[in-house]
Tab-separated table of C-alpha atoms and ligand atoms in Angstrom:
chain	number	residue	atom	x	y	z
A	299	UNK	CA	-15.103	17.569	30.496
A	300	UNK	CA	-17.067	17.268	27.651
A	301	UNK	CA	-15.399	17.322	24.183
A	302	UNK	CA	-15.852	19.825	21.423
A	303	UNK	CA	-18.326	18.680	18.821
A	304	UNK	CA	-16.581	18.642	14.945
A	305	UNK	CA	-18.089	17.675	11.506
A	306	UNK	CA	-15.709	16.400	9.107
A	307	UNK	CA	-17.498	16.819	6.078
A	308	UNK	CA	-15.583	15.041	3.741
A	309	UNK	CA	-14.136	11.137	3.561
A	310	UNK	CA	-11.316	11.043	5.367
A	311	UNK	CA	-8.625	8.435	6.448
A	312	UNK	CA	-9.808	6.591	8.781
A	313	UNK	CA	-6.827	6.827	11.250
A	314	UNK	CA	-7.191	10.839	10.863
A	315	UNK	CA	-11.297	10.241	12.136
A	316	UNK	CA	-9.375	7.845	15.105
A	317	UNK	CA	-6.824	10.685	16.167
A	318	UNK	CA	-9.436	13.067	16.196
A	319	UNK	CA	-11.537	11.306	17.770
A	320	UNK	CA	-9.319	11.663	20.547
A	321	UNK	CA	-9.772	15.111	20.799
A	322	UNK	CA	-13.433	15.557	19.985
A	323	UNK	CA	-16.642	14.473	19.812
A	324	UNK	CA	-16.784	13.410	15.667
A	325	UNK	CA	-19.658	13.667	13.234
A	326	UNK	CA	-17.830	12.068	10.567
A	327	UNK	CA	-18.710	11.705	6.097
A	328	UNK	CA	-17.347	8.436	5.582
A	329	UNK	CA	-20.146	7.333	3.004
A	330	UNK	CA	-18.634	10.668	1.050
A	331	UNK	CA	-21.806	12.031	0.326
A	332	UNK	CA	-21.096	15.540	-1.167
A	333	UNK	CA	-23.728	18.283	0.562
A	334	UNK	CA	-25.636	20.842	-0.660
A	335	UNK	CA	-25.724	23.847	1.151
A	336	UNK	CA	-29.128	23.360	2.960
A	337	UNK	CA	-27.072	19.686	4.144
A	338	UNK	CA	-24.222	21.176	5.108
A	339	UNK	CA	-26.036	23.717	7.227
A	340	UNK	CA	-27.903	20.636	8.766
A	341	UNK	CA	-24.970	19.042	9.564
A	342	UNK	CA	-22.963	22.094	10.826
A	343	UNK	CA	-25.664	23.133	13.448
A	344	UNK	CA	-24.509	23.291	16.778
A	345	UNK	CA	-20.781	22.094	15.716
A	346	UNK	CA	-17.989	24.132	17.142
A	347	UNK	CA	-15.502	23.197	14.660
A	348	UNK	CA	-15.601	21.955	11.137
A	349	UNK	CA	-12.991	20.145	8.813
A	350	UNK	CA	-13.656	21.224	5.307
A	351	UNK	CA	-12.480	20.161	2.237
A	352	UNK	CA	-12.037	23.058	-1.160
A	353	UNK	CA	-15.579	22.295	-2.259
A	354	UNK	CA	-17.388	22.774	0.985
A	355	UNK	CA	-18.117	26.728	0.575
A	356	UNK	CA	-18.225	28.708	4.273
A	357	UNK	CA	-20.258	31.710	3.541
A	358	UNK	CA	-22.124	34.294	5.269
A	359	UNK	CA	-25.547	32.329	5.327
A	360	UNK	CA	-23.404	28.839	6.925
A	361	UNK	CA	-22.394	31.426	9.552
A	362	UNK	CA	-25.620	33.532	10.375
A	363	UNK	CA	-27.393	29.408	10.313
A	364	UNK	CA	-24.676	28.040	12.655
A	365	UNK	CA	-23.494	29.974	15.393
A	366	UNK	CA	-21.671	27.436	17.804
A	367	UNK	CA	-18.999	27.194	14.336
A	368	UNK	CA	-15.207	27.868	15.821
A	369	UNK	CA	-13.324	27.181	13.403
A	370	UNK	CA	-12.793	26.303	9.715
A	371	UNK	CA	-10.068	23.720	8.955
A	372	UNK	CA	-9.330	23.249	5.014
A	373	UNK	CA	-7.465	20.227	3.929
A	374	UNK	CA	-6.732	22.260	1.283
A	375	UNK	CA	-3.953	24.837	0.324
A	376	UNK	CA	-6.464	27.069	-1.128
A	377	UNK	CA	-9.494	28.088	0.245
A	378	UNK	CA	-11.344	30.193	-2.020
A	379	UNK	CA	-14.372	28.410	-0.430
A	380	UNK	CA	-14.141	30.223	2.547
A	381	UNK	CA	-15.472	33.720	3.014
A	382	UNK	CA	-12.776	35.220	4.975
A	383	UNK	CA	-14.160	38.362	5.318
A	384	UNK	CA	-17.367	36.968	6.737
A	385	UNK	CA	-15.648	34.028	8.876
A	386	UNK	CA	-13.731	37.242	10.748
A	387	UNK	CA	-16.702	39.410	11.589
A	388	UNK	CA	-18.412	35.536	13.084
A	389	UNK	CA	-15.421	35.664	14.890
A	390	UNK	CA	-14.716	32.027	13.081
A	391	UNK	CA	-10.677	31.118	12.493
A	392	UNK	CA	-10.115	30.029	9.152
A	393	UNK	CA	-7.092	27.253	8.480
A	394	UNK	CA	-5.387	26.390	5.305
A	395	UNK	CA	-2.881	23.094	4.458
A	396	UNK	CA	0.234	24.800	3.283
A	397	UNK	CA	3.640	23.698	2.787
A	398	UNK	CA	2.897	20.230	3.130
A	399	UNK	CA	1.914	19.799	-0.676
A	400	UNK	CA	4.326	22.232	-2.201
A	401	UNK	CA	6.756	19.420	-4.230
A	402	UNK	CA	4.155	16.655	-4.739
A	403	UNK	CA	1.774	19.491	-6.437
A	404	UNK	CA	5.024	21.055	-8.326
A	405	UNK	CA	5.744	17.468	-9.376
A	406	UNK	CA	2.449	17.240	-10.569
A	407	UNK	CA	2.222	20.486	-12.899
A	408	UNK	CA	5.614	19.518	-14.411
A	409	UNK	CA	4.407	16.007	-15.182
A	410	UNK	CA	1.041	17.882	-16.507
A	411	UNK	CA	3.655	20.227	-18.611
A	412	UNK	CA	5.474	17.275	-20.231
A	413	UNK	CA	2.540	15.383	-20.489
A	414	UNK	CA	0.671	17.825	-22.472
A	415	UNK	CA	3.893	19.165	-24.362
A	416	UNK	CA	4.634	15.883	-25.681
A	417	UNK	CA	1.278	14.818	-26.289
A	418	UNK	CA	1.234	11.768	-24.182
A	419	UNK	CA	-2.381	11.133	-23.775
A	420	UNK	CA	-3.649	12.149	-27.250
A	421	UNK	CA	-1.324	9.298	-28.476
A	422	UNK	CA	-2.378	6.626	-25.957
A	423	UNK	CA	-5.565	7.134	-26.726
A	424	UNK	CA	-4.938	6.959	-30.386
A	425	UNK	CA	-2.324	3.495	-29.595
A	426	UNK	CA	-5.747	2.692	-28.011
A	427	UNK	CA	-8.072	2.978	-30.407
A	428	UNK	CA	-5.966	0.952	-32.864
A	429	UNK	CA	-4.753	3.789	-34.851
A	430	UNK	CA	-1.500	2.615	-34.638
A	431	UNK	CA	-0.548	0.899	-37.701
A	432	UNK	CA	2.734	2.759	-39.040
A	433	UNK	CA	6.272	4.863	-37.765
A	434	UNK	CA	5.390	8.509	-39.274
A	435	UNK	CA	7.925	11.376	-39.081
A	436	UNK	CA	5.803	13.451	-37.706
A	437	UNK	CA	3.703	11.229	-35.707
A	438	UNK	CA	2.680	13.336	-32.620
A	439	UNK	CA	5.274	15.019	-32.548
A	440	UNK	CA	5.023	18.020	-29.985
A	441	UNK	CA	7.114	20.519	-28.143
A	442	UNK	CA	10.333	20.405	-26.514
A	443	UNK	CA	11.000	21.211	-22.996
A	444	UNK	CA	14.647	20.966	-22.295
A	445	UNK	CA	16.120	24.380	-23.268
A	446	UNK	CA	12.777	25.880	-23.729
A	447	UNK	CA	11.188	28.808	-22.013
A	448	UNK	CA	9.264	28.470	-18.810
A	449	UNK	CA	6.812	31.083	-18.228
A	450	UNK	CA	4.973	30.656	-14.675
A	451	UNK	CA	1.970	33.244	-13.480
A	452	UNK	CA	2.048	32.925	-9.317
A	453	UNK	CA	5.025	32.986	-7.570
A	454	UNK	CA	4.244	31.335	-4.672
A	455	UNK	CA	5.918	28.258	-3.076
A	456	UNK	CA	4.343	25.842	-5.864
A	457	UNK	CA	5.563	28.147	-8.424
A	458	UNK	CA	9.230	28.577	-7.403
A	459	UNK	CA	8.902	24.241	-6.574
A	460	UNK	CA	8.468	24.286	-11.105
A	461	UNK	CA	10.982	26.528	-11.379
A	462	UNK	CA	13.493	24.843	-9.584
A	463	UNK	CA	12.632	21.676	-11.372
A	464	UNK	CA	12.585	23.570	-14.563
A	465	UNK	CA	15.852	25.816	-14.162
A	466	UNK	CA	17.838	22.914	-12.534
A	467	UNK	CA	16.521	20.005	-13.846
A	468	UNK	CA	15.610	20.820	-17.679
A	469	UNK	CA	18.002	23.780	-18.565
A	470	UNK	CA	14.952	25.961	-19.136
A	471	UNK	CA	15.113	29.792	-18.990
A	472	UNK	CA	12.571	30.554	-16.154
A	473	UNK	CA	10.506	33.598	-16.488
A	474	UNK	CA	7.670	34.573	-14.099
A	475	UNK	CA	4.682	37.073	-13.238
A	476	UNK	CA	3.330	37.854	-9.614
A	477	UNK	CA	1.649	40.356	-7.853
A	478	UNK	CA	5.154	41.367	-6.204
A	479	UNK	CA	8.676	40.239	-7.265
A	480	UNK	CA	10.561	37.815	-5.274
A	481	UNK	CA	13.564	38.193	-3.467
A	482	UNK	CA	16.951	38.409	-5.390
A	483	UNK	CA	18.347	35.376	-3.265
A	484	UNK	CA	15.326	33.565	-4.373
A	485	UNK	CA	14.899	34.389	-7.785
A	486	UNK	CA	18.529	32.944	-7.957
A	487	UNK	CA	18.137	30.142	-6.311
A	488	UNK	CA	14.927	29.698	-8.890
A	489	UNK	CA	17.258	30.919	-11.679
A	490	UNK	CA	13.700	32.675	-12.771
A	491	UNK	CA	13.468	36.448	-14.389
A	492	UNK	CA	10.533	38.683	-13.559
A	493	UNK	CA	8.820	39.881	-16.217
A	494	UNK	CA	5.254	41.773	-17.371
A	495	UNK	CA	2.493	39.849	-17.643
A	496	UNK	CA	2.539	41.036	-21.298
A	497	UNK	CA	5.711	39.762	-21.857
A	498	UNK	CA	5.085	36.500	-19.779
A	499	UNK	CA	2.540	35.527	-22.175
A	500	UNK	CA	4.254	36.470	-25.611
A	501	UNK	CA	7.428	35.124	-24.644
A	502	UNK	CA	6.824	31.873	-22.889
A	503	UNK	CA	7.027	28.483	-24.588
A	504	UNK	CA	5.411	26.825	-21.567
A	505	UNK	CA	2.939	28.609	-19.500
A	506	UNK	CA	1.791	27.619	-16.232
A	507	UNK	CA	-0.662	28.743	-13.835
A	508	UNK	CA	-0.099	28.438	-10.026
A	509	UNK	CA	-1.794	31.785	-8.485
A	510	UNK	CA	-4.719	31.360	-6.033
A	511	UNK	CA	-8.196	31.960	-7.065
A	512	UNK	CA	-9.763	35.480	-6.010
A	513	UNK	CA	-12.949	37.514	-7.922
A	514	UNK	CA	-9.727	39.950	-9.223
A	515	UNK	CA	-8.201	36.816	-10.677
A	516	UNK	CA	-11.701	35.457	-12.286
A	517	UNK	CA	-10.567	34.963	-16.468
A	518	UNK	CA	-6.863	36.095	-15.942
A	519	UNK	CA	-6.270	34.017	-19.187
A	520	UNK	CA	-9.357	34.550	-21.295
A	521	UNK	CA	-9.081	35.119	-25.299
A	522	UNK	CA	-7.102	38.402	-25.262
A	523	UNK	CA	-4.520	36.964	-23.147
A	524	UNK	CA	-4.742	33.775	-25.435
A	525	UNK	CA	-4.349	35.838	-28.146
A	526	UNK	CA	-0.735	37.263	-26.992
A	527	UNK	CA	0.125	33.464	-27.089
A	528	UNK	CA	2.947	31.739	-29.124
A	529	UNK	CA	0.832	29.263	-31.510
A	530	UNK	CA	3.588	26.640	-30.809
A	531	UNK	CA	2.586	27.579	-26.686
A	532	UNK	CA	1.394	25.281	-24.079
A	533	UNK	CA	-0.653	26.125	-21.227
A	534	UNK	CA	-0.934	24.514	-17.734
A	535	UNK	CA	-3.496	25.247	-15.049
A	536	UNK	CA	-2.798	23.342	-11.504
A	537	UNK	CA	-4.129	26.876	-10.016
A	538	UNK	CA	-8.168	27.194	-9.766
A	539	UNK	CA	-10.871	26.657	-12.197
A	540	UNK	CA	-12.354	30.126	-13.526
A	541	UNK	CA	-8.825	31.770	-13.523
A	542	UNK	CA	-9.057	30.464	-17.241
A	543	UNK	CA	-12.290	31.160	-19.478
A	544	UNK	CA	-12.488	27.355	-20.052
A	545	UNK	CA	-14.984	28.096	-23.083
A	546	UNK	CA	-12.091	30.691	-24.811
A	547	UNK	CA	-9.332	28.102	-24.239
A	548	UNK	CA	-11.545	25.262	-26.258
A	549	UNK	CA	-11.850	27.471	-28.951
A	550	UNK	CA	-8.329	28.447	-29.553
A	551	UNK	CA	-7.590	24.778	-28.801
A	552	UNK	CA	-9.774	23.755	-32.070
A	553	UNK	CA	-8.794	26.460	-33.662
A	554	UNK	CA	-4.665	25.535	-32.953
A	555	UNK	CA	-4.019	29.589	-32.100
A	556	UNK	CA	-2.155	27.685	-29.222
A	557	UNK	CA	-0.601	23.999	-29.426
A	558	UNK	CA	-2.475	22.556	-26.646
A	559	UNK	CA	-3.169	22.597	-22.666
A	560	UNK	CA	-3.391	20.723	-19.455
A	561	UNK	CA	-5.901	20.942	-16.899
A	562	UNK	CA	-6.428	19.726	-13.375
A	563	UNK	CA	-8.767	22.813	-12.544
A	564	UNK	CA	-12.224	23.775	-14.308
A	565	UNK	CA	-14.323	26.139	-14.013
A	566	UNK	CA	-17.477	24.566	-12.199
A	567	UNK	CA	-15.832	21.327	-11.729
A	568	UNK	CA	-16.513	19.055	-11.517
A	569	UNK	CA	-18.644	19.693	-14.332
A	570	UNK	CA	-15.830	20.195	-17.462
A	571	UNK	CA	-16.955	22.931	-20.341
A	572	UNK	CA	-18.207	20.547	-22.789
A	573	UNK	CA	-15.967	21.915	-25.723
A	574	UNK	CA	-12.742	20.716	-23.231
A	575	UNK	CA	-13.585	17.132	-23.677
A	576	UNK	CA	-13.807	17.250	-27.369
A	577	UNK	CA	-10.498	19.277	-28.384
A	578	UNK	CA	-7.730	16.737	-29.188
A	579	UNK	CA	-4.738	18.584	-27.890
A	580	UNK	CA	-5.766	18.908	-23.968
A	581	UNK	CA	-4.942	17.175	-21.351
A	582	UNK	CA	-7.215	16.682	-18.701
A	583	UNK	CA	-7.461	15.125	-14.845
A	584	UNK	CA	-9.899	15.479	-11.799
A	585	UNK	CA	-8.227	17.712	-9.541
A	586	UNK	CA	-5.364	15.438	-8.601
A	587	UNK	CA	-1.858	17.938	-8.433
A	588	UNK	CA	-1.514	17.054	-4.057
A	589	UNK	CA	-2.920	13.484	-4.541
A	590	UNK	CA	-0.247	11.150	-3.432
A	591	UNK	CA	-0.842	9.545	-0.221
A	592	UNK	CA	1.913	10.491	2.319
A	593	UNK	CA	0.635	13.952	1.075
A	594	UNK	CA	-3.043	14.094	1.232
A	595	UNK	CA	-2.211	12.099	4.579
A	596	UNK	CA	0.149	14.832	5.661
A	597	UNK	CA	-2.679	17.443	4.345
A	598	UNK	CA	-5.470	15.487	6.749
A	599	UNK	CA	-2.753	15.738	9.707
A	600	UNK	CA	-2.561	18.987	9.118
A	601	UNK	CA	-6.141	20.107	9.396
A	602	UNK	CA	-6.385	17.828	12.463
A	603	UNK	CA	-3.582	19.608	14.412
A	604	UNK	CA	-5.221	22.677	13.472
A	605	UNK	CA	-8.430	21.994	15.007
A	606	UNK	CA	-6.627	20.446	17.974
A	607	UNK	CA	-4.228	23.249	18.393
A	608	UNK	CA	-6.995	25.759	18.337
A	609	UNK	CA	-9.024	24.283	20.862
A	610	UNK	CA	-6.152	23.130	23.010
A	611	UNK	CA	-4.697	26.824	23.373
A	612	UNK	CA	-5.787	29.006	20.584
A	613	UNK	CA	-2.691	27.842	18.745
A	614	UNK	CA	-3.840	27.116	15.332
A	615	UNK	CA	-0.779	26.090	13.274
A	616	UNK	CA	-1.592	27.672	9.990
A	617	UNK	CA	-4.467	30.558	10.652
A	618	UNK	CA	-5.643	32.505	7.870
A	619	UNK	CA	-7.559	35.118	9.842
A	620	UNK	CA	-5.396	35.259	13.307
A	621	UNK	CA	-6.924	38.635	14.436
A	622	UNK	CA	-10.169	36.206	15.145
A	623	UNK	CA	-7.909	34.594	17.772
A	624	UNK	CA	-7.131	37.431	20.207
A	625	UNK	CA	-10.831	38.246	20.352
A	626	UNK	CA	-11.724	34.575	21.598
B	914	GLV	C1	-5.813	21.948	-3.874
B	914	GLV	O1	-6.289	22.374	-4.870
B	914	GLV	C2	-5.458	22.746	-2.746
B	914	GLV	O2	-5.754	23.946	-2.727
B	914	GLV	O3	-4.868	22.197	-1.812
């Protein structure tokens, strides 16, 4: 029997291409050439299953141009690329990579937290530069985060994981905003209060942003909600680019109407708003919060079992559209 035809359209480990391989037939990326649309349409023709990666977007024109497509496996927790809505009426699955990235990305946006409240790379690059030349009392001196207030938008696995380590780990009070309030078990166990968003922003010492991309969540934090800030307030984004107007945090970066931020997401990345790279007080990397390797490994696994499940027996381990499968 002949095996079903995939495109992996990203660089990959090469021992995820070999287990797939096993499995299917495998059009593989491994010169990591990124695709425009018109490419990835190319490529996807005649391809019954595809593993994608959060910049390769699966719209309603990939569909209508590629009607052998299956199934859409995202090595990614979020998947704001995908058109759900259009992937169900094509009768295509859609897969996420949940779970498996929860602590190494919570790690991440408490290391981008401390990082940012204590100024770490604004001084190396002034140690760097040769600044250095003399002990100052107030030499970079920042914001505290033991005993401080922890405000976190998104209460979802990755924001109770920087709770935890908040609450537990650096005696912060915990505060949070989400679309629905969590559990009382779990809110203890997270030591973390629900509160408005109003009060989430004017209260919060720390700020950070773990809710998923959506158009209703486009410029959650633009320059009213900057506004409501503490001046002495740090922000963190490990979420999406374009849930913060990038251009509206710059300016009340320069302007100091909040202390400073970190950023792993941009909108349009990776292009970075041009004002970002010029503010002192920011802290910025590529998109890194699930990049260790046992976890993008464990991510890649993930979207292969997927694909394999789903073809095996329509038994997809993480489906984001599972009505699609009782119609196959
Ligand atoms: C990374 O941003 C992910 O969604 O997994």
């Amino acid at each position: 029997m002949s095996k079903p035809k995939i495109l992996v359209a990203r660089a990959i480990f090469p021992e995820i291409i070999t287990y797939l391989e096993q499995h299917f037939e495998v059009y593989s990326n491994q010169t990591d050439e990124t695709w425009p649309k018109a490419q990835l349409i190319e490529k996807l023709k005649g391809m019954e299953g595809a593993f994608t990666t959060g910049g390769d977007r699966i719209d309603a024109e990939v569909l209508a141009a590629c009607p052998a497509l299956r199934i859409c496996a995202n090595m990614a927790v979020g998947y704001n690329n995908f058109d759900i809505d259009a992937m169900t009426a094509a009768g295509v699955l859609a897969t996420n990579a949940p779970d498996v990235l929860t602590e190494t990305t919570a790690d991440f946006g408490f290391a981008l937290l401390m990082a940012t409240a204590r100024r770490i790379s604004e001084s190396e690059h002034f140690l760097r530069a040769g600044k250095w030349s003399k002990w100052s009392f107030d030499m970079f001196a920042g914001a505290d985060i033991h005993g401080s207030t922890l405000g976190i938008l998104g209460m979802g696995r990755i924001g109770q994981g920087i709770a935890r380590r908040g609450a537990h780990g650096f005696g912060m009070r915990v505060i949070y905003h989400n679309r629905s309030r969590l559990d009382a078990n779990l809110e203890a166990e997270c030591k973390a209060s629900y509160v408005s968003k109003e009060v989430l922003l004017k209260t919060a010492d720390h700020l950070v942003l773990v809710l998923p991309y959506s158009p209703s969540s486009h410029h959650t934090i633009g320059a009213a909600e900057l506004a409501q800030m503490r001046p002495t307030a740090t922000l963190v984004n490990i979420a999406r680019g374009g849930i913060v107007d990038d251009a509206a945090l710059a300016a009340a970066l320069r302007e100091k109407r909040i202390a400073a931020a970190g950023l792993d997401v941009f909108e349009g990345e990776p292009k970075v708003h041009p004002d970002l790279l010029t503010v002192p007080n920011v802290v910025l990397t590529p998109h890194i919060a699930s990049a260790t390797v046992p976890t993008r490994l464990a991510m890649a696994r993930l979207a292969a079992n997927n694909l394999i499940g789903f073809f095996k027996d329509k038994k997809p381990l993480t489906p984001l559209n599972p009505a699609v499968l009782a119609t196959k």
